[in-house]
C-alpha angles and dihedrals in degrees: 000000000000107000107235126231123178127016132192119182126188085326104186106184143147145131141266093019082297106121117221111170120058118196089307113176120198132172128198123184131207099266098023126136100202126186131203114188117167131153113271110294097029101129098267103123092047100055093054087044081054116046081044087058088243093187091223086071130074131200116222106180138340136058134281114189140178129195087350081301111125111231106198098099093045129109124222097257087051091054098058085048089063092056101272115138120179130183130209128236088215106021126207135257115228110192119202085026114099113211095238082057088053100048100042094047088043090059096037088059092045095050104035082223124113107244115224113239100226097041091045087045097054089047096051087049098045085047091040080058090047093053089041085242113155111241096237092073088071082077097040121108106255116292089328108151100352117136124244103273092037085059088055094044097052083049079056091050096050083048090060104045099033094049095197115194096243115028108208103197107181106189100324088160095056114124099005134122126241094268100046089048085050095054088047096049088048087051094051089049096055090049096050114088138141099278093058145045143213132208107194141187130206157159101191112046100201089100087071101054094092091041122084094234105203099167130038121197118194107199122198133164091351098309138081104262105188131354123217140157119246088302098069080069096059088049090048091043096055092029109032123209099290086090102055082040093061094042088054092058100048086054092061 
């Protein structure tokens, strides 16, 4: 029997009294590859601010578990002890904090281990290679100055030292060009194993193409609309939304 995860139940959420779930029920298993893909405004975002205990958003009513833990009473930073990972579509730049800072106390924190300097050293160097990451950016202040595509590489790289147990990528290959989203899905690949899962959110699926899907998730106004395998991307991808939409709208 599959080992579950993550487990989201009638989760109604949003910010600022506007509600933006709406009952919305997703299941994640140890080992899954899952997919949400929606039209602009669909409630996305908001999911992953929300499983990740983002403070902006409130939940209203229903019930949000992982690893059979309930995580309503849990902050941001105790929830990526647990294992949770998100990254940004825009990440952020954090001035007077090197990225190598960033990463080791990260994983210290996470751990509860003290992390030795020369070993980590020699990991972030061999993963900064595989991400095709100068060096020099170890001693950089976080994401200052880095383009675009060097941001989402340096997500990928946190990905890939910290191994959270479920990995929320929200967008990571926005904005960038074929050969940035192949680094990254290559980066991605090499994280995914059967011990973790991602939950990951795109508009280009290229990103996939180096990932086993096994569950698809189509979100529209705040709940999920329709479920599908790795087929369901090729149908939105010819097709588009309009037609589950419609379909949507007979059925009310």
């Amino acid at each position: 029997m599959a080992e579950k995860l993550l487990e989201i139940k009638d989760l109604h959420a949003g910010v600022e009294d506007k509600e933006i779930l709406k009952g919305l029920n997703l299941s994640v298993n140890k080992g899954e590859v899952h997919v949400i893909l929606g039209p602009n405004g669909s409630g996305k975002s908001t999911l992953m601010n929300i499983i990740m205990g983002h403070p902006k958003y409130q939940v209203t009513s229903g019930t949000m578990e992982f690893e059979g833990e309930d995580m309503s009473g849990l902050k941001t930073f105790e929830r990526a002890r647990k294992g949770l990972f998100l990254s940004f579509q825009t990440p952020e730049e954090i001035p007077g904090i090197t990225v190598e800072n960033m990463i080791r106390t990260a994983k210290q924190t996470i751990t509860g281990d003290k992390v030795k300097l020369v070993p980590f050293r020699k990991e972030l160097k061999a993963q900064m290679q595989e991400l095709k990451m100068k060096p020099e950016y170890a001693q950089r202040y976080m994401n200052v100055g880095f383009s675009g595509g060097e941001k989402k590489r340096n997500e990928i790289l946190q990905l890939l030292m910290l191994q959270p147990k479920l990995a929320l990528l929200d967008e990571t290959d926005s904005g960038l060009d074929v050969d940035a989203v192949q680094i990254v899905s290559e980066g991605v690949a090499k994280f995914h194993n059967e011990n973790n899962s991602c939950l990951i959110i795109t508009h280009n699926t290229r990103i996939l193409e180096k990932l086993k899907v096994d569950k698809v998730h189509v979100l529209m106004n705040g709940q999920i609309v329709e479920e599908g395998g790795a087929e369901l991307i090729e149908d939105i991808n010819s097709r588009g939304f309009t037609h589950i939409l419609d379909a949507q709208n007979e059925a009310k």
